[in-house]
Amino acid sequence: MVLVDKQKINSILDSYGEKFSIATICSHSSLQLFKAAREEGVKSIGIVQRDKKSLYESFPLAKPDEFIVVDNYADFNPSDLVSNNAIVIPHGSFVEYVGEKVDSLEVPLYGNRASLVWERSRDKMFEWMHKAKVRTPKILKPEEISGPALVKFPGAKGGRGYVIVNSQNEFRLRVGDKKCMIQEFIIGVRAYPHYFFSPFNNFGYKTSHGALELLGVDKRVESSADEIARAVSAGMHPKMAFTVIGNEPMVLRESLLQEYMEIGKRISDVSFDLFGGMFGPFCIETIISEDLEIYAFEISARIVAGTNVYVNGSPYSGFYYNEPMSTGKRIIRELKSAAKNRKLKDIIY
Amino acid sequence: MVLVDKQKINSILDSYGEKFSIATICSHSSLQLFKAAREEGVKSIGIVQRDKKSLYESFPLAKPDEFIVVDNYADFNPSDLVSNNAIVIPHGSFVEYVGEKVDSLEVPLYGNRASLVWERSRDKMFEWMHKAKVRTPKILKPEEISGPALVKFPGAKGGRGYVIVNSQNEFRLRVGDKKCMIQEFIIGVRAYPHYFFSPFNNFGYKTSHGALELLGVDKRVESSADEIARAVSAGMHPKMAFTVIGNEPMVLRESLLQEYMEIGKRISDVSFDLFGGMFGPFCIETIISEDLEIYAFEISARIVAGTNVYVNGSPYSGFYYNEPMSTGKRIIRELKSAAKNRKLKDIIY
Amino acid sequence: MVLVDKQKINSILDSYGEKFSIATICSHSSLQLFKAAREEGVKSIGIVQRDKKSLYESFPLAKPDEFIVVDNYADFNPSDLVSNNAIVIPHGSFVEYVGEKVDSLEVPLYGNRASLVWERSRDKMFEWMHKAKVRTPKILKPEEISGPALVKFPGAKGGRGYVIVNSQNEFRLRVGDKKCMIQEFIIGVRAYPHYFFSPFNNFGYKTSHGALELLGVDKRVESSADEIARAVSAGMHPKMAFTVIGNEPMVLRESLLQEYMEIGKRISDVSFDLFGGMFGPFCIETIISEDLEIYAFEISARIVAGTNVYVNGSPYSGFYYNEPMSTGKRIIRELKSAAKNRKLKDIIY
């Protein structure tokens, strides 16, 4: 869909002045965001499905200040947000539930909404990664399948529906003509770095347009893949699935950090060439092989749920901040500082 | 065994007045409890085996104020505890070492000791879960085995001794007439939520008799199951074992929290119908399938060792408390507050 | 190589007086060390390869106060360190990059550099473990191979290059006459306890020459071993590899702590018999079997990278300290206290 006019968003921001609230859908990483807003004295609005309101009311330090109750997550009214001076923080569930309607949504979104368009398409995402000269799994045509390959369908949510095929024949039988991307199966261990890009920073890892922080690293927990060995050892032969059910903390070998920051820098730099830049939190989903080669297979152009592991800060965030710094709190701080310096328009679209 | 008369425990509590100490066996989650008691100004007593005393003396901030040294963990004298105004915090090792003697033990126990009776019997536990309409693995009769099934024996401690059989024949050979429960083998990933129920709370997830907090989530680390893939990949075919050797932190996908809190609520509500309620910390052992279906396979009606991961608080505890809140500290706080309000009898039996 | 004369190091320390800085190579666990030094008011020096300087400059709270830029990590000049009153903290990458040159390096090293000689040789290490009566995997001769065995080569870095063979024949084909150690393949789960030995402590687990603290436990994340089940389940038969790519937190079953502290104590005590003692942080790499038997397969006689998980303290460190205590901070504290009491020579060689 056509993106809402940036001037439209700017004029909404003008109407806000310095005073803003934050809003998001009650899911994904919203508790972390509401908690941070509360701590930073910023009003928060939770868009919540009727049957989940009691859950979000149950956290005294992480409930939103105000609820917008909807029957369906996509059914909120942008003008209710604008009238509350709200800046929307898009997270994974927001992007999923709102879908392409986000493009035309007449409410300010933290970050560059063009980045969500690039995140949405696996083809565009690989174009982005390749322009950034980041190593990725090979993309295969059906006739190039010669061993295990991972088949991913458009908009697969939280890893659901990925399929592994072992041959062209199995591909024909299980996938057929469905639109999909076929990726080389990489053997290694996954790691999900949580980057934060700010155009205002005078510290962090310098990029062409600002600087990067590394606020944490997690590993997604996927069902059934993460305990598939139990089933195999029990004598079963189940098809492996990759549904994300949670996240766990990890730290990277320190000698890998330089390459991770370089990868982050190049992805950030290329985002400016392709669509005017990506602002705030992002994640590059990676696999590290036994030869310490890093393969990227996805970009999340917004806060990822893995940051929920570090609501109280991470081993990395302490290298930048003297206090527990979650990605949620980092976002609120960025917005407060931009509002104070009248630079919200630089990081919001 | 017959439970000690509640009036007897009440009269002991009357003799305590407002002043109490806490006591438990030096094992399981005791360091966390002693540390919390120390921080909260509550005297702690450690029942310790002679050869483990030096270990427990070695932690300046987590050693108990006083030791009761025994040759065997079950051999302490309840009157030594009562004369110290002690409330016992039963944990997994306490329950295991003391066994059914706990029923008649003439000393106040935090929580409802009837819940330990229900926890002790796998049949009762499944009755409880089914009454609460919680999804569980199917319970099989030997003649219903038609693929991998998990065979659990009475009182298996920390997962030791569980057996996987693949056929009725293997069941006959390896298990025979032994008393056991046969469970359908569920493929998925395990998650262990740490609930805390308080009848006094004016916050948290409302239940019919109070409210629930979620203080953390962990994953048990089981030997050899958690690294069985290495052995298989090395060409071995070992029988998988499930001995718990530790715990690691994880967070759940935020969209799963609603169902987890509902499961906790129903288990809590039904505990009142069945035996007068379960008070304080409990855990519902679960597996999450690739379709995001949650299966419960066990209830721990007291503090679980997975809370040791969060001695300094968890990503969830910060949604309720402005300070690092372990389950141990939450217990001590509950006791202090009940003592102050002369409500100890409501949460102690 | 011949160890530098201890008197030489002592006279350098005499020239320092009470004032010292710390130095190490920018890798492994250096960020944690620089951060701790900064917090403790101790000057830090980072020996850094030219292309990694920008990374280490990017952490405002964890960058060293001063850089020594080199083209190659082994190419620093010890006199540049001595002129800065530097005490070197040797970590895993330091040991690897500097190699045997460390023996004769004319600069004070925290700890006993003789321990690095014992760590370097797998034969010496197993002699040490056996003298300490610690259970280890069996060491096999080629003709004793009768099933999966782990073949380790001298100086394998971060687990790279380990090989599993299943038969004498496979050993001949894949290893041949190469110098190696063949270890029985133990089925279980790995755990890496972070010990800290101080000869000055009046708390902690008593040893013959001081006392031990347990500052944390981690699990190494190895590629491809930790996700090998995915490849196997996908229908591949890759050779498993053990390259360490990071670390994740875990806690041990509390009832295992006594044996872990005893193992630490015996390794520490025997280090005094063999080479005058090991000071400060060390790690004993272990596997825990389903029968809760602990096997040790390696000793790291210095800070391990797994401590990076606990830059903000661990569940265990809180049992000793009222503040977040990383191993890095514990080291700096030990040095400050020794400097103040004019005892640096007791813990530095």
PDB file of N, CA, C and O in Angstrom, chain B residues 6-7 9 60 76 98 124 133 172 177 195 209 221 239 243 258 266-268 273 323 329 333:
ATOM      1  N   LYS B   6      -5.405 -29.047  62.480  1.00  0.00           N
ATOM      2  CA  LYS B   6      -5.155 -27.620  62.193  1.00  0.00           C
ATOM      3  C   LYS B   6      -5.202 -26.787  63.469  1.00  0.00           C
ATOM      4  O   LYS B   6      -4.459 -25.805  63.636  1.00  0.00           O
ATOM      5  N   GLN B   7      -6.067 -27.182  64.435  1.00  0.00           N
ATOM      6  CA  GLN B   7      -6.148 -26.443  65.699  1.00  0.00           C
ATOM      7  C   GLN B   7      -4.831 -26.500  66.463  1.00  0.00           C
ATOM      8  O   GLN B   7      -4.427 -25.537  67.112  1.00  0.00           O
ATOM      9  N   ILE B   9      -1.866 -26.692  65.117  1.00  0.00           N
ATOM     10  CA  ILE B   9      -0.950 -25.738  64.472  1.00  0.00           C
ATOM     11  C   ILE B   9      -1.349 -24.308  64.844  1.00  0.00           C
ATOM     12  O   ILE B   9      -0.492 -23.467  65.136  1.00  0.00           O
ATOM     13  N   PRO B  60      28.388 -15.781  53.249  1.00  0.00           N
ATOM     14  CA  PRO B  60      28.149 -14.798  54.312  1.00  0.00           C
ATOM     15  C   PRO B  60      26.757 -14.174  54.267  1.00  0.00           C
ATOM     16  O   PRO B  60      26.197 -13.881  55.314  1.00  0.00           O
ATOM     17  N   PHE B  76      15.133 -34.382  62.273  1.00  0.00           N
ATOM     18  CA  PHE B  76      15.101 -33.217  63.166  1.00  0.00           C
ATOM     19  C   PHE B  76      13.913 -33.355  64.121  1.00  0.00           C
ATOM     20  O   PHE B  76      12.971 -34.113  63.878  1.00  0.00           O
ATOM     21  N   VAL B  98      11.573 -35.680  54.056  1.00  0.00           N
ATOM     22  CA  VAL B  98      10.696 -35.923  55.201  1.00  0.00           C
ATOM     23  C   VAL B  98       9.602 -36.933  54.841  1.00  0.00           C
ATOM     24  O   VAL B  98       9.146 -37.701  55.682  1.00  0.00           O
ATOM     25  N   LYS B 124      -3.839 -38.208  41.959  1.00  0.00           N
ATOM     26  CA  LYS B 124      -4.525 -37.043  42.503  1.00  0.00           C
ATOM     27  C   LYS B 124      -4.182 -35.795  41.697  1.00  0.00           C
ATOM     28  O   LYS B 124      -5.037 -34.961  41.419  1.00  0.00           O
ATOM     29  N   LYS B 133      -9.624 -28.258  34.098  1.00  0.00           N
ATOM     30  CA  LYS B 133      -9.722 -28.186  32.639  1.00  0.00           C
ATOM     31  C   LYS B 133      -8.424 -27.717  31.987  1.00  0.00           C
ATOM     32  O   LYS B 133      -8.408 -26.886  31.071  1.00  0.00           O
ATOM     33  N   ARG B 172       6.264 -54.281  28.841  1.00  0.00           N
ATOM     34  CA  ARG B 172       6.237 -55.521  29.624  1.00  0.00           C
ATOM     35  C   ARG B 172       7.648 -55.899  30.087  1.00  0.00           C
ATOM     36  O   ARG B 172       7.872 -56.245  31.238  1.00  0.00           O
ATOM     37  N   ASP B 177       5.056 -55.271  36.156  1.00  0.00           N
ATOM     38  CA  ASP B 177       3.923 -54.992  37.042  1.00  0.00           C
ATOM     39  C   ASP B 177       4.159 -53.823  37.977  1.00  0.00           C
ATOM     40  O   ASP B 177       3.348 -53.536  38.852  1.00  0.00           O
ATOM     41  N   TYR B 195       4.500 -19.370  39.797  1.00  0.00           N
ATOM     42  CA  TYR B 195       3.365 -18.596  40.273  1.00  0.00           C
ATOM     43  C   TYR B 195       3.516 -18.299  41.762  1.00  0.00           C
ATOM     44  O   TYR B 195       4.161 -19.043  42.494  1.00  0.00           O
ATOM     45  N   HIS B 209     -10.149 -16.555  44.908  1.00  0.00           N
ATOM     46  CA  HIS B 209      -9.826 -16.436  46.329  1.00  0.00           C
ATOM     47  C   HIS B 209      -8.673 -15.488  46.622  1.00  0.00           C
ATOM     48  O   HIS B 209      -8.160 -15.462  47.737  1.00  0.00           O
ATOM     49  N   VAL B 221      17.136 -28.218  33.371  1.00  0.00           N
ATOM     50  CA  VAL B 221      18.191 -28.836  32.587  1.00  0.00           C
ATOM     51  C   VAL B 221      18.279 -30.282  33.022  1.00  0.00           C
ATOM     52  O   VAL B 221      18.497 -30.561  34.207  1.00  0.00           O
ATOM     53  N   LYS B 239      19.714 -44.891  26.250  1.00  0.00           N
ATOM     54  CA  LYS B 239      18.397 -44.597  26.781  1.00  0.00           C
ATOM     55  C   LYS B 239      18.454 -43.183  27.371  1.00  0.00           C
ATOM     56  O   LYS B 239      19.360 -42.860  28.128  1.00  0.00           O
ATOM     57  N   THR B 243      17.201 -36.760  34.661  1.00  0.00           N
ATOM     58  CA  THR B 243      17.626 -36.266  35.964  1.00  0.00           C
ATOM     59  C   THR B 243      17.862 -34.755  35.907  1.00  0.00           C
ATOM     60  O   THR B 243      18.665 -34.288  35.108  1.00  0.00           O
ATOM     61  N   GLN B 258      -1.428 -14.810  28.784  1.00  0.00           N
ATOM     62  CA  GLN B 258      -2.844 -14.861  29.160  1.00  0.00           C
ATOM     63  C   GLN B 258      -3.257 -16.302  29.487  1.00  0.00           C
ATOM     64  O   GLN B 258      -3.867 -16.570  30.525  1.00  0.00           O
ATOM     65  N   ARG B 266      -7.036 -21.390  37.294  1.00  0.00           N
ATOM     66  CA  ARG B 266      -7.930 -22.542  37.432  1.00  0.00           C
ATOM     67  C   ARG B 266      -7.353 -23.576  38.397  1.00  0.00           C
ATOM     68  O   ARG B 266      -8.072 -24.177  39.199  1.00  0.00           O
ATOM     69  N   ILE B 267      -6.043 -23.785  38.312  1.00  0.00           N
ATOM     70  CA  ILE B 267      -5.407 -24.708  39.258  1.00  0.00           C
ATOM     71  C   ILE B 267      -5.576 -24.182  40.687  1.00  0.00           C
ATOM     72  O   ILE B 267      -5.869 -24.944  41.621  1.00  0.00           O
ATOM     73  N   SER B 268      -5.420 -22.884  40.847  1.00  0.00           N
ATOM     74  CA  SER B 268      -5.586 -22.281  42.179  1.00  0.00           C
ATOM     75  C   SER B 268      -7.040 -22.415  42.652  1.00  0.00           C
ATOM     76  O   SER B 268      -7.301 -22.874  43.766  1.00  0.00           O
ATOM     77  N   ASP B 273     -11.545 -25.912  45.990  1.00  0.00           N
ATOM     78  CA  ASP B 273     -12.644 -26.885  45.964  1.00  0.00           C
ATOM     79  C   ASP B 273     -12.186 -28.233  46.523  1.00  0.00           C
ATOM     80  O   ASP B 273     -12.934 -28.914  47.227  1.00  0.00           O
ATOM     81  N   GLU B 323      11.915  -3.549  43.107  1.00  0.00           N
ATOM     82  CA  GLU B 323      13.184  -4.014  43.672  1.00  0.00           C
ATOM     83  C   GLU B 323      13.352  -5.468  43.259  1.00  0.00           C
ATOM     84  O   GLU B 323      12.379  -6.123  42.881  1.00  0.00           O
ATOM     85  N   LYS B 329      12.153 -14.136  48.658  1.00  0.00           N
ATOM     86  CA  LYS B 329      11.840 -12.867  49.315  1.00  0.00           C
ATOM     87  C   LYS B 329      10.329 -12.633  49.354  1.00  0.00           C
ATOM     88  O   LYS B 329       9.785 -12.133  50.337  1.00  0.00           O
ATOM     89  N   ARG B 333       8.173 -11.823  52.719  1.00  0.00           N
ATOM     90  CA  ARG B 333       7.307 -10.645  52.767  1.00  0.00           C
ATOM     91  C   ARG B 333       5.864 -11.028  53.121  1.00  0.00           C
ATOM     92  O   ARG B 333       5.210 -10.357  53.911  1.00  0.00           O
TER      93      ARG B 333
END
